Tab-separated table of C-alpha atoms in Angstrom:
chain	number	residue	atom	x	y	z
A	1	MET	CA	101.920	71.104	34.347
A	2	ALA	CA	100.002	74.583	34.473
A	3	ILE	CA	96.553	74.596	36.357
A	4	THR	CA	94.313	77.655	35.887
A	5	GLU	CA	91.625	78.118	38.579
A	6	GLU	CA	88.969	80.361	38.832
A	7	PHE	CA	86.732	81.979	41.744
A	8	ASP	CA	84.500	84.143	42.023
A	9	TYR	CA	85.982	85.748	45.206
A	10	LEU	CA	89.368	84.869	46.854
A	11	VAL	CA	90.105	86.318	49.477
A	12	LEU	CA	94.027	86.520	50.708
A	13	GLY	CA	95.391	85.950	54.342
A	14	ASP	CA	93.884	84.492	57.870
A	15	GLU	CA	92.356	88.087	59.305
A	16	PRO	CA	88.434	86.450	60.573
A	17	ALA	CA	86.830	89.770	59.157
A	18	GLY	CA	87.597	88.422	55.280
A	19	LEU	CA	87.195	84.569	56.633
A	20	TRP	CA	83.665	85.431	57.766
A	21	LEU	CA	82.268	87.677	54.523
A	22	LEU	CA	83.701	84.125	52.441
A	23	SER	CA	80.826	81.731	54.841
A	24	GLU	CA	78.193	85.579	54.121
A	25	LEU	CA	79.167	85.498	50.311
A	26	ASP	CA	78.165	81.624	50.116
A	27	ARG	CA	74.966	81.794	52.126
A	28	LEU	CA	74.477	85.266	49.765
A	29	TYR	CA	74.364	83.131	47.083
A	30	GLU	CA	72.593	80.630	48.367
A	31	SER	CA	69.941	82.289	49.431
A	32	HIS	CA	69.063	83.347	45.538
A	33	GLY	CA	69.849	79.763	44.301
A	34	SER	CA	73.318	80.179	43.283
A	35	VAL	CA	76.757	78.763	43.912
A	36	CYS	CA	79.355	81.144	45.206
A	37	ARG	CA	82.922	79.593	44.775
A	38	GLY	CA	85.446	81.087	46.852
A	39	GLY	CA	88.808	80.644	47.715
A	40	TRP	CA	90.579	81.345	50.782
A	41	ILE	CA	94.718	81.244	50.385
A	42	THR	CA	96.604	80.157	53.496
A	43	LYS	CA	99.345	79.961	55.336
A	44	ASP	CA	97.375	77.615	58.319
A	45	PRO	CA	94.529	76.253	56.647
A	46	LYS	CA	93.953	74.562	60.749
A	47	PRO	CA	93.662	77.752	62.228
A	48	ALA	CA	93.376	77.779	66.490
A	49	PRO	CA	90.193	79.104	67.759
A	50	ARG	CA	89.641	83.344	67.954
A	51	MET	CA	88.967	84.716	71.446
A	52	VAL	CA	86.420	87.210	70.660
A	53	SER	CA	83.636	89.222	72.962
A	54	VAL	CA	80.117	87.500	72.255
A	55	SER	CA	78.331	90.702	72.815
A	56	HIS	CA	79.808	92.156	69.686
A	57	ALA	CA	79.908	88.724	67.824
A	58	LYS	CA	75.880	88.779	67.987
A	59	ASP	CA	75.457	91.778	65.912
A	60	TYR	CA	77.133	89.446	62.641
A	61	GLY	CA	75.746	86.017	63.549
A	62	ILE	CA	78.477	84.554	65.060
A	63	LYS	CA	77.800	81.409	67.634
A	64	CYS	CA	80.883	81.133	69.895
A	65	ASP	CA	81.812	78.668	72.024
A	66	ALA	CA	82.792	77.636	75.437
A	67	PRO	CA	81.765	81.611	77.259
A	68	PHE	CA	83.640	82.750	79.560
A	69	HIS	CA	84.994	85.606	81.383
A	70	LEU	CA	88.566	86.851	81.390
A	71	ASP	CA	90.185	87.430	85.040
A	72	LEU	CA	91.666	90.682	86.659
A	73	VAL	CA	94.391	89.871	88.764
A	74	THR	CA	96.357	92.333	91.353
A	75	GLY	CA	98.171	91.865	94.013
A	76	GLU	CA	95.647	91.439	96.356
A	77	GLU	CA	92.890	89.892	94.919
A	78	SER	CA	91.553	88.412	91.815
A	79	PHE	CA	88.051	88.274	90.168
A	80	PRO	CA	86.525	87.742	87.005
A	81	LEU	CA	85.031	90.917	84.708
A	82	LYS	CA	81.863	90.211	85.524
A	83	ALA	CA	78.726	92.523	86.002
A	84	ASP	CA	77.761	90.809	89.634
A	85	ALA	CA	81.753	90.357	90.509
A	86	LEU	CA	82.647	94.810	90.233
A	87	ILE	CA	79.251	96.135	90.940
A	88	SER	CA	79.889	94.025	94.137
A	89	ARG	CA	83.560	95.932	94.776
A	90	TYR	CA	82.371	98.900	92.843
A	91	PRO	CA	78.612	99.464	93.705
A	92	ARG	CA	78.454	103.033	91.958
A	93	LEU	CA	79.412	101.657	88.503
A	94	ALA	CA	76.681	102.278	86.497
A	95	PRO	CA	75.425	98.014	85.515
A	96	GLN	CA	73.278	99.925	82.255
A	97	LEU	CA	77.200	100.116	80.640
A	98	PHE	CA	77.171	95.901	80.437
A	99	GLU	CA	74.452	96.286	77.574
A	100	LYS	CA	74.237	97.706	74.686
A	101	PRO	CA	75.836	101.030	73.962
A	102	SER	CA	72.335	104.222	74.341
A	103	GLY	CA	72.939	107.489	74.520
A	104	HIS	CA	73.907	107.956	78.136
A	105	THR	CA	76.480	105.220	78.083
A	106	ASN	CA	78.966	108.116	77.721
A	107	SER	CA	77.805	109.950	80.938
A	108	LEU	CA	77.445	106.868	82.862
A	109	ALA	CA	80.466	105.793	82.107
A	110	ALA	CA	81.549	109.290	83.634
A	111	GLU	CA	79.703	109.254	86.403
A	112	SER	CA	81.322	105.753	87.447
A	113	LEU	CA	84.526	106.469	86.784
A	114	LYS	CA	83.975	109.624	89.119
A	115	HIS	CA	83.085	107.548	91.534
A	116	HIS	CA	84.970	104.458	91.041
A	117	PRO	CA	88.724	105.829	89.158
A	118	GLN	CA	90.686	102.722	89.601
A	119	LEU	CA	88.705	101.099	87.009
A	120	LEU	CA	90.300	102.601	84.409
A	121	ASN	CA	93.364	99.993	84.783
A	122	PHE	CA	91.513	97.260	84.735
A	123	ALA	CA	89.623	98.821	81.548
A	124	LYS	CA	93.094	99.395	79.909
A	125	GLY	CA	93.492	96.012	80.842
A	126	TYR	CA	90.595	94.629	79.069
A	127	TRP	CA	92.304	97.082	75.649
A	128	LYS	CA	95.466	96.095	75.650
A	129	PHE	CA	94.775	92.789	74.642
A	130	PHE	CA	91.702	93.527	72.625
A	131	GLY	CA	92.018	96.020	70.821
A	132	ARG	CA	94.392	97.970	68.103
A	133	ALA	CA	94.577	101.635	68.682
A	134	PRO	CA	97.032	102.401	71.477
A	135	SER	CA	94.230	103.643	73.731
A	136	LEU	CA	91.053	105.573	74.186
A	137	ALA	CA	89.357	107.819	75.880
A	138	PRO	CA	88.423	106.613	79.227
A	139	GLU	CA	84.710	106.673	79.253
A	140	ARG	CA	84.831	104.445	75.385
A	141	LEU	CA	87.064	102.124	77.375
A	142	LEU	CA	85.565	101.450	80.276
A	143	GLN	CA	81.920	101.001	78.408
A	144	THR	CA	84.047	98.953	75.587
A	145	ALA	CA	85.081	96.176	78.223
A	146	CYS	CA	82.411	96.155	80.194
A	147	GLU	CA	79.790	95.604	76.666
A	148	GLY	CA	82.697	93.469	75.776
A	149	SER	CA	83.465	91.371	79.038
A	150	GLU	CA	82.020	87.635	78.210
A	151	LEU	CA	83.965	85.644	76.107
A	152	GLY	CA	83.816	82.916	73.811
A	153	TRP	CA	85.472	80.927	70.851
A	154	TRP	CA	85.255	81.307	67.531
A	155	ASN	CA	86.709	79.401	64.847
A	156	PRO	CA	85.286	81.678	61.210
A	157	PRO	CA	86.539	78.184	58.893
A	158	ALA	CA	84.020	75.746	60.707
A	159	GLU	CA	81.858	77.431	59.045
A	160	PHE	CA	83.397	76.957	55.527
A	161	SER	CA	80.877	74.705	52.521
A	162	GLU	CA	82.423	72.274	50.209
A	163	ASN	CA	82.492	75.554	48.071
A	164	THR	CA	84.761	77.152	49.328
A	165	VAL	CA	88.608	76.210	48.741
A	166	PRO	CA	91.776	76.619	50.847
A	167	ILE	CA	94.263	77.107	49.085
A	168	ASP	CA	97.767	76.217	51.225
A	169	VAL	CA	100.734	78.745	50.097
A	170	SER	CA	102.588	77.821	53.285
A	171	GLN	CA	104.830	75.422	51.610
A	172	PRO	CA	107.538	77.307	49.144
A	173	GLU	CA	106.560	75.878	45.430
A	174	LYS	CA	102.544	77.513	46.828
A	175	HIS	CA	104.332	80.887	47.246
A	176	ILE	CA	102.994	83.795	45.106
A	177	THR	CA	104.705	85.383	42.501
A	178	HIS	CA	102.985	86.962	40.307
A	179	LEU	CA	99.912	89.580	40.316
A	180	PHE	CA	98.134	90.826	37.162
A	181	PHE	CA	94.824	92.940	36.744
A	182	SER	CA	93.729	91.946	32.963
A	183	LYS	CA	91.838	94.889	31.267
A	184	ARG	CA	88.878	92.348	31.408
A	185	GLY	CA	88.176	92.958	35.136
A	186	MET	CA	89.778	89.945	35.773
A	187	VAL	CA	93.018	89.446	38.762
A	188	SER	CA	95.510	86.193	38.052
A	189	LEU	CA	98.005	85.353	40.831
A	190	GLN	CA	100.586	82.694	39.598
A	191	LEU	CA	101.894	80.572	42.364
A	192	ALA	CA	105.610	78.864	42.323
A	193	ASP	CA	104.002	76.073	40.814
A	194	GLU	CA	102.404	77.693	37.500
A	195	THR	CA	98.916	77.325	39.364
A	196	THR	CA	97.467	80.179	38.172
A	197	LEU	CA	93.801	81.948	40.177
A	198	LEU	CA	91.545	84.011	38.497
A	199	THR	CA	89.290	86.053	40.420
A	200	ARG	CA	86.842	89.109	39.767
A	201	CYS	CA	87.850	90.358	43.247
A	202	LEU	CA	90.496	89.445	45.100
A	203	ILE	CA	90.515	90.786	48.963
A	204	ILE	CA	93.554	91.429	50.857
A	205	ASN	CA	92.984	89.769	54.602
A	206	THR	CA	96.369	90.339	56.230
A	207	SER	CA	98.433	92.230	59.215
A	208	LEU	CA	100.380	94.710	58.053
A	209	HIS	CA	103.665	92.457	58.762
A	210	ASP	CA	102.275	89.657	56.449
A	211	LEU	CA	101.021	92.639	53.454
A	212	GLU	CA	104.884	93.518	53.799
A	213	ALA	CA	106.190	89.759	52.898
A	214	LEU	CA	103.836	89.473	50.254
A	215	ALA	CA	104.780	92.772	48.898
A	216	LYS	CA	108.054	91.606	48.526
A	217	PRO	CA	107.499	89.429	45.497
A	218	ILE	CA	104.817	91.837	43.963
A	219	ALA	CA	106.319	94.987	43.939
A	220	HIS	CA	103.108	97.188	42.742
A	221	LEU	CA	101.419	95.352	45.634
A	222	HIS	CA	101.488	99.256	47.829
A	223	THR	CA	100.914	101.501	45.079
A	224	ASN	CA	97.717	99.459	44.408
A	225	LEU	CA	96.562	99.431	47.829
A	226	ASP	CA	97.703	103.263	48.235
A	227	LEU	CA	99.114	102.390	52.016
A	228	GLU	CA	102.902	102.889	53.649
A	229	PRO	CA	102.565	100.493	56.194
A	230	ALA	CA	105.257	101.813	57.863
A	231	SER	CA	103.371	105.113	58.432
A	232	LEU	CA	100.371	103.120	60.607
A	233	PHE	CA	101.642	101.646	63.567
A	234	GLU	CA	104.300	102.561	66.132
A	235	THR	CA	103.788	99.954	68.777
A	236	ALA	CA	103.051	96.397	68.708
A	237	LEU	CA	102.533	93.460	71.809
A	238	TYR	CA	104.841	89.966	71.850
A	239	PRO	CA	103.950	86.907	72.545
A	240	PHE	CA	105.853	84.677	75.573
A	241	GLN	CA	105.076	80.922	75.491
A	242	ILE	CA	105.666	79.256	78.994
A	243	ASP	CA	105.755	75.630	78.663
A	244	ALA	CA	104.879	73.938	81.524
A	245	LYS	CA	103.353	70.534	83.608
A	246	PRO	CA	99.883	70.777	84.160
A	247	LEU	CA	100.136	71.303	88.070
A	248	SER	CA	102.266	73.717	87.977
A	249	VAL	CA	98.852	76.349	86.918
A	250	SER	CA	95.645	76.370	88.976
A	251	GLN	CA	92.760	73.970	87.915
A	252	GLY	CA	90.559	77.515	88.028
A	253	THR	CA	92.928	79.584	85.900
A	254	PRO	CA	90.690	81.052	82.824
A	255	PRO	CA	92.098	81.314	79.320
A	256	LEU	CA	92.495	85.288	79.515
A	257	PHE	CA	93.037	86.585	82.698
A	258	VAL	CA	95.413	90.392	83.017
A	259	PHE	CA	97.973	91.217	86.158
A	260	PHE	CA	98.364	94.690	87.291
A	261	GLU	CA	101.285	95.518	89.524
A	262	GLN	CA	98.531	97.578	91.349
A	263	SER	CA	95.213	98.559	91.051
A	264	GLN	CA	96.324	102.197	91.482
A	265	ALA	CA	96.315	104.201	87.917
A	266	VAL	CA	99.945	102.013	86.556
A	267	ASP	CA	101.760	102.446	82.626
A	268	THR	CA	99.796	100.472	80.611
A	269	HIS	CA	102.784	99.599	78.406
A	270	ALA	CA	105.059	98.677	81.342
A	271	HIS	CA	102.922	96.921	84.340
A	272	ILE	CA	99.809	95.903	82.777
A	273	TRP	CA	99.633	91.975	81.583
A	274	PRO	CA	97.781	90.430	79.632
A	275	VAL	CA	98.218	86.413	79.916
A	276	GLU	CA	96.385	83.531	78.117
A	277	CYS	CA	95.903	80.079	79.671
A	278	GLN	CA	95.644	76.709	77.604
A	279	ARG	CA	95.496	73.364	78.738
A	280	LEU	CA	96.475	70.106	77.187
A	281	PRO	CA	96.756	66.923	78.072
A	282	ASP	CA	100.363	66.406	78.916
A	283	ARG	CA	101.361	70.295	79.894
A	284	ALA	CA	99.753	73.534	80.703
A	285	GLN	CA	100.906	76.651	78.267
A	286	LEU	CA	100.619	80.385	79.024
A	287	ARG	CA	101.038	82.742	76.941
A	288	LEU	CA	102.792	86.165	78.447
A	289	TRP	CA	101.881	89.713	76.035
A	290	ALA	CA	104.907	92.246	76.663
A	291	SER	CA	104.052	95.929	75.419
A	292	TRP	CA	107.217	98.053	72.742
A	293	SER	CA	107.933	99.639	69.802
A	294	ARG	CA	107.484	98.783	66.287
A	295	ALA	CA	111.727	99.094	65.979
A	296	LEU	CA	111.824	95.619	67.731
A	297	CYS	CA	114.631	95.729	70.596
A	298	LEU	CA	115.327	92.116	71.157
A	299	ASP	CA	117.423	92.877	74.119
A	300	THR	CA	114.995	95.217	76.043
A	301	VAL	CA	111.661	93.044	74.625
A	302	LEU	CA	113.449	89.741	76.642
A	303	GLY	CA	114.162	92.318	79.680
A	304	ARG	CA	109.719	92.536	79.476
A	305	PHE	CA	109.548	88.782	78.895
A	306	ARG	CA	111.945	88.639	81.981
A	307	ASP	CA	109.906	90.833	84.404
A	308	GLY	CA	106.558	89.380	83.324
A	309	LEU	CA	107.692	85.837	84.113
A	310	ARG	CA	108.997	86.804	87.559
A	311	HIS	CA	105.078	87.982	88.074
A	312	LEU	CA	103.818	84.612	86.800
A	313	SER	CA	105.871	82.864	89.785
A	314	GLN	CA	104.642	84.844	92.340
A	315	LEU	CA	100.982	83.999	91.370
A	316	PHE	CA	102.286	79.970	90.341
A	317	PRO	CA	104.769	79.324	92.608
A	318	PHE	CA	105.758	75.974	91.598
A	319	LEU	CA	106.117	76.841	87.995
A	320	ASP	CA	110.099	78.108	87.768
A	321	GLU	CA	110.752	74.545	88.877
A	322	GLN	CA	108.126	73.113	86.768
A	323	THR	CA	108.554	74.783	83.436
A	324	LEU	CA	109.837	72.252	80.370
A	325	ARG	CA	110.156	74.668	77.802
A	326	TYR	CA	110.346	78.533	76.117
A	327	SER	CA	109.178	80.046	73.259
A	328	LEU	CA	112.187	81.974	73.691
A	329	PRO	CA	115.440	81.772	75.362
A	330	LEU	CA	115.551	84.787	78.884
A	331	ASP	CA	119.134	84.723	78.541
A	332	ALA	CA	119.952	85.701	75.102
A	333	SER	CA	122.492	88.487	74.615
A	334	SER	CA	124.201	90.681	71.902
A	335	CYS	CA	127.043	87.654	71.879
A	336	ALA	CA	124.577	84.585	70.817
A	337	LEU	CA	125.153	84.283	66.951
A	338	ASP	CA	123.996	86.590	64.283
A	339	GLU	CA	121.740	84.199	62.738
A	340	GLU	CA	119.899	83.117	66.003
A	341	ARG	CA	119.172	86.719	67.165
A	342	ALA	CA	117.743	87.014	63.620
A	343	LYS	CA	115.663	83.718	63.727
A	344	TRP	CA	114.164	85.169	67.022
A	345	PHE	CA	113.586	88.802	66.172
A	346	GLU	CA	111.433	87.472	63.184
A	347	THR	CA	109.285	84.878	65.017
A	348	LEU	CA	108.745	88.339	67.360
A	349	SER	CA	107.685	90.188	63.748
A	350	GLU	CA	105.507	87.306	63.053
A	351	LEU	CA	103.054	87.228	65.738
A	352	ALA	CA	103.438	90.617	66.767
A	353	VAL	CA	99.559	92.297	67.562
A	354	GLU	CA	99.805	95.377	66.062
A	355	LYS	CA	98.805	98.997	67.932
A	356	TYR	CA	97.754	101.555	65.333
A	357	SER	CA	98.405	105.150	65.126
A	358	LEU	CA	96.277	105.722	61.861
A	359	THR	CA	92.686	103.921	61.014
A	360	ARG	CA	91.564	103.241	58.086
A	361	ILE	CA	87.498	104.067	57.094
A	362	HIS	CA	86.831	101.767	54.068
A	363	THR	CA	88.424	98.826	52.363
A	364	HIS	CA	88.910	100.267	48.631
A	365	THR	CA	92.225	100.537	47.090
A	366	ARG	CA	93.175	101.808	43.596
A	367	ARG	CA	91.421	98.914	42.151
A	368	PRO	CA	87.724	98.506	41.791
A	369	ASN	CA	88.309	94.612	42.640
A	370	LEU	CA	91.033	94.427	44.487
A	371	HIS	CA	89.677	95.364	48.635
A	372	TYR	CA	91.970	94.969	51.683
A	373	LEU	CA	89.723	93.984	54.989
A	374	ALA	CA	92.819	95.914	56.338
A	375	PRO	CA	93.347	95.190	60.668
A	376	SER	CA	93.402	98.725	61.314
A	377	LEU	CA	90.144	99.567	59.516
A	378	HIS	CA	88.366	100.763	62.917
A	379	CYS	CA	90.273	100.152	65.648
A	380	GLU	CA	88.443	102.191	67.546
A	381	LEU	CA	85.987	98.781	68.037
A	382	PRO	CA	88.019	95.877	69.842
A	383	TYR	CA	89.922	93.652	68.015
A	384	PRO	CA	88.235	91.920	65.430
A	385	PHE	CA	84.895	94.183	65.230
A	386	GLY	CA	86.997	96.676	63.455
A	387	PRO	CA	87.154	94.899	60.286
A	388	LEU	CA	84.318	92.693	60.855
A	389	SER	CA	81.973	96.282	60.271
A	390	ALA	CA	83.740	96.798	56.929
A	391	ALA	CA	83.545	93.666	55.802
A	392	ARG	CA	79.720	93.915	56.360
A	393	SER	CA	79.659	97.473	54.141
A	394	LEU	CA	81.884	95.140	52.022
A	395	LEU	CA	79.641	91.912	51.866
A	396	SER	CA	76.410	95.218	51.191
A	397	ALA	CA	78.405	96.477	48.696
A	398	LEU	CA	78.900	92.791	46.548
A	399	ALA	CA	75.934	92.001	46.769
A	400	SER	CA	74.268	95.081	45.089
A	401	GLN	CA	76.766	95.169	42.582
A	402	LYS	CA	75.842	90.948	41.239
A	403	LYS	CA	72.989	90.323	38.877
A	404	TRP	CA	70.583	87.887	40.768
A	405	PRO	CA	68.872	85.788	38.582
A	406	LYS	CA	65.129	85.983	38.967
A	407	SER	CA	63.217	83.580	41.580
A	408	ARG	CA	60.383	80.912	40.590
A	409	GLY	CA	57.693	83.729	42.335
A	410	GLY	CA	58.604	86.019	39.717
A	411	SER	CA	60.316	88.618	41.825
A	412	THR	CA	61.292	91.228	40.179
A	413	SER	CA	64.980	92.433	39.555
A	414	ASP	CA	65.357	95.058	42.106
A	415	GLU	CA	63.855	92.575	44.652
A	416	VAL	CA	66.495	90.334	44.407
A	417	GLU	CA	69.213	93.143	43.986
A	418	ASN	CA	68.456	93.701	47.902
A	419	PRO	CA	71.032	92.370	50.043
A	420	ALA	CA	68.147	92.331	52.689
A	421	HIS	CA	66.188	89.297	50.714
A	422	THR	CA	68.935	86.806	52.353
A	423	GLY	CA	67.997	85.968	55.617
A	424	ARG	CA	70.578	88.255	57.162
A	425	ASP	CA	70.643	91.389	58.592
A	426	VAL	CA	72.933	93.268	56.220
A	427	PRO	CA	72.631	96.919	56.717
A	428	LEU	CA	73.351	98.530	53.703
A	429	ALA	CA	76.446	100.958	52.946
A	430	PRO	CA	76.890	103.921	53.170
């Protein structure tokens, strides 16, 4: 039976910026005595928490759990990316770099790099994991790594109220089949089971890979977004996961560390390895990230994984003999079945972290009721704070368009339409 559901806002996709926006819209409506019915169209209703910079998160009212510092690991030593640990080793490193940027931050970073050029290598390791642009100026890299050195966990859906409805489209019968724009300003999404989702504001909130998959049944989507995804990124990070017995990985291993083949200047793509570590009751999980181009070559990426695994085996001597499984078979060759290779290729493409050669600076599209919170927004900032900065501007714009009911105290229309009256720090859009 056909069902129609209507929402004030629909967010399509699982990127954190759009989920933050839904929570903030809910709070905004509540502050004006209204109810915001938001819809979250997702393939993963219960995503894992995100690792983010605590310092940057505070600017968005985000509270992070279980703060920690990543480890920098070389062949000679291991130490945390933390002010006291770094300054004890590199005394001319300016401590002000671990604070909020000021007018002198750039010159302080340049002076620090002049005395300790090896710091640039560590900053590149941080950026390889958290950056979405291929690189930044050396001073900016060091500033970003120092300011964002404290990390924590953020789970955006945990902040949703009961007014926000998750819509799981992971099953074939729930896949999106059509997208329509009416002359009355409504956006209509139709699902395979004949469900219709209506809204006056649709926010696309996906990676470019997921956008490509979404555009297959919706031929005009790229045209409405005014976007050509193939031109936006040239390289990506690809994950390789190792499940091993718990004792094979040291108990003190942090949730993230970066391994450097040497502490001096190296090739970021070939010689710097970000590794995530997660402990489960019955096993330890290591996720190694390797760089390669957007034109994915399975054999070459598997070679990168083998190189990274060799370094991990040096860090954890019992890893090889206590490994339970790999996410991909490292001995796969061109002799493997085409179906298997296609499956591995698709898996890597879905999990890849895209690096953007072009950055977007706004969420606008060719439709006033359609916005795109692209992960390439303001990618000079560590992810996800580039898209979050755009989401904050979009929040302000949406708030200014809304005609709020007058409060019981008799405030004027101008007062209730000002987003500053929400009690949240929402700067006006430029």
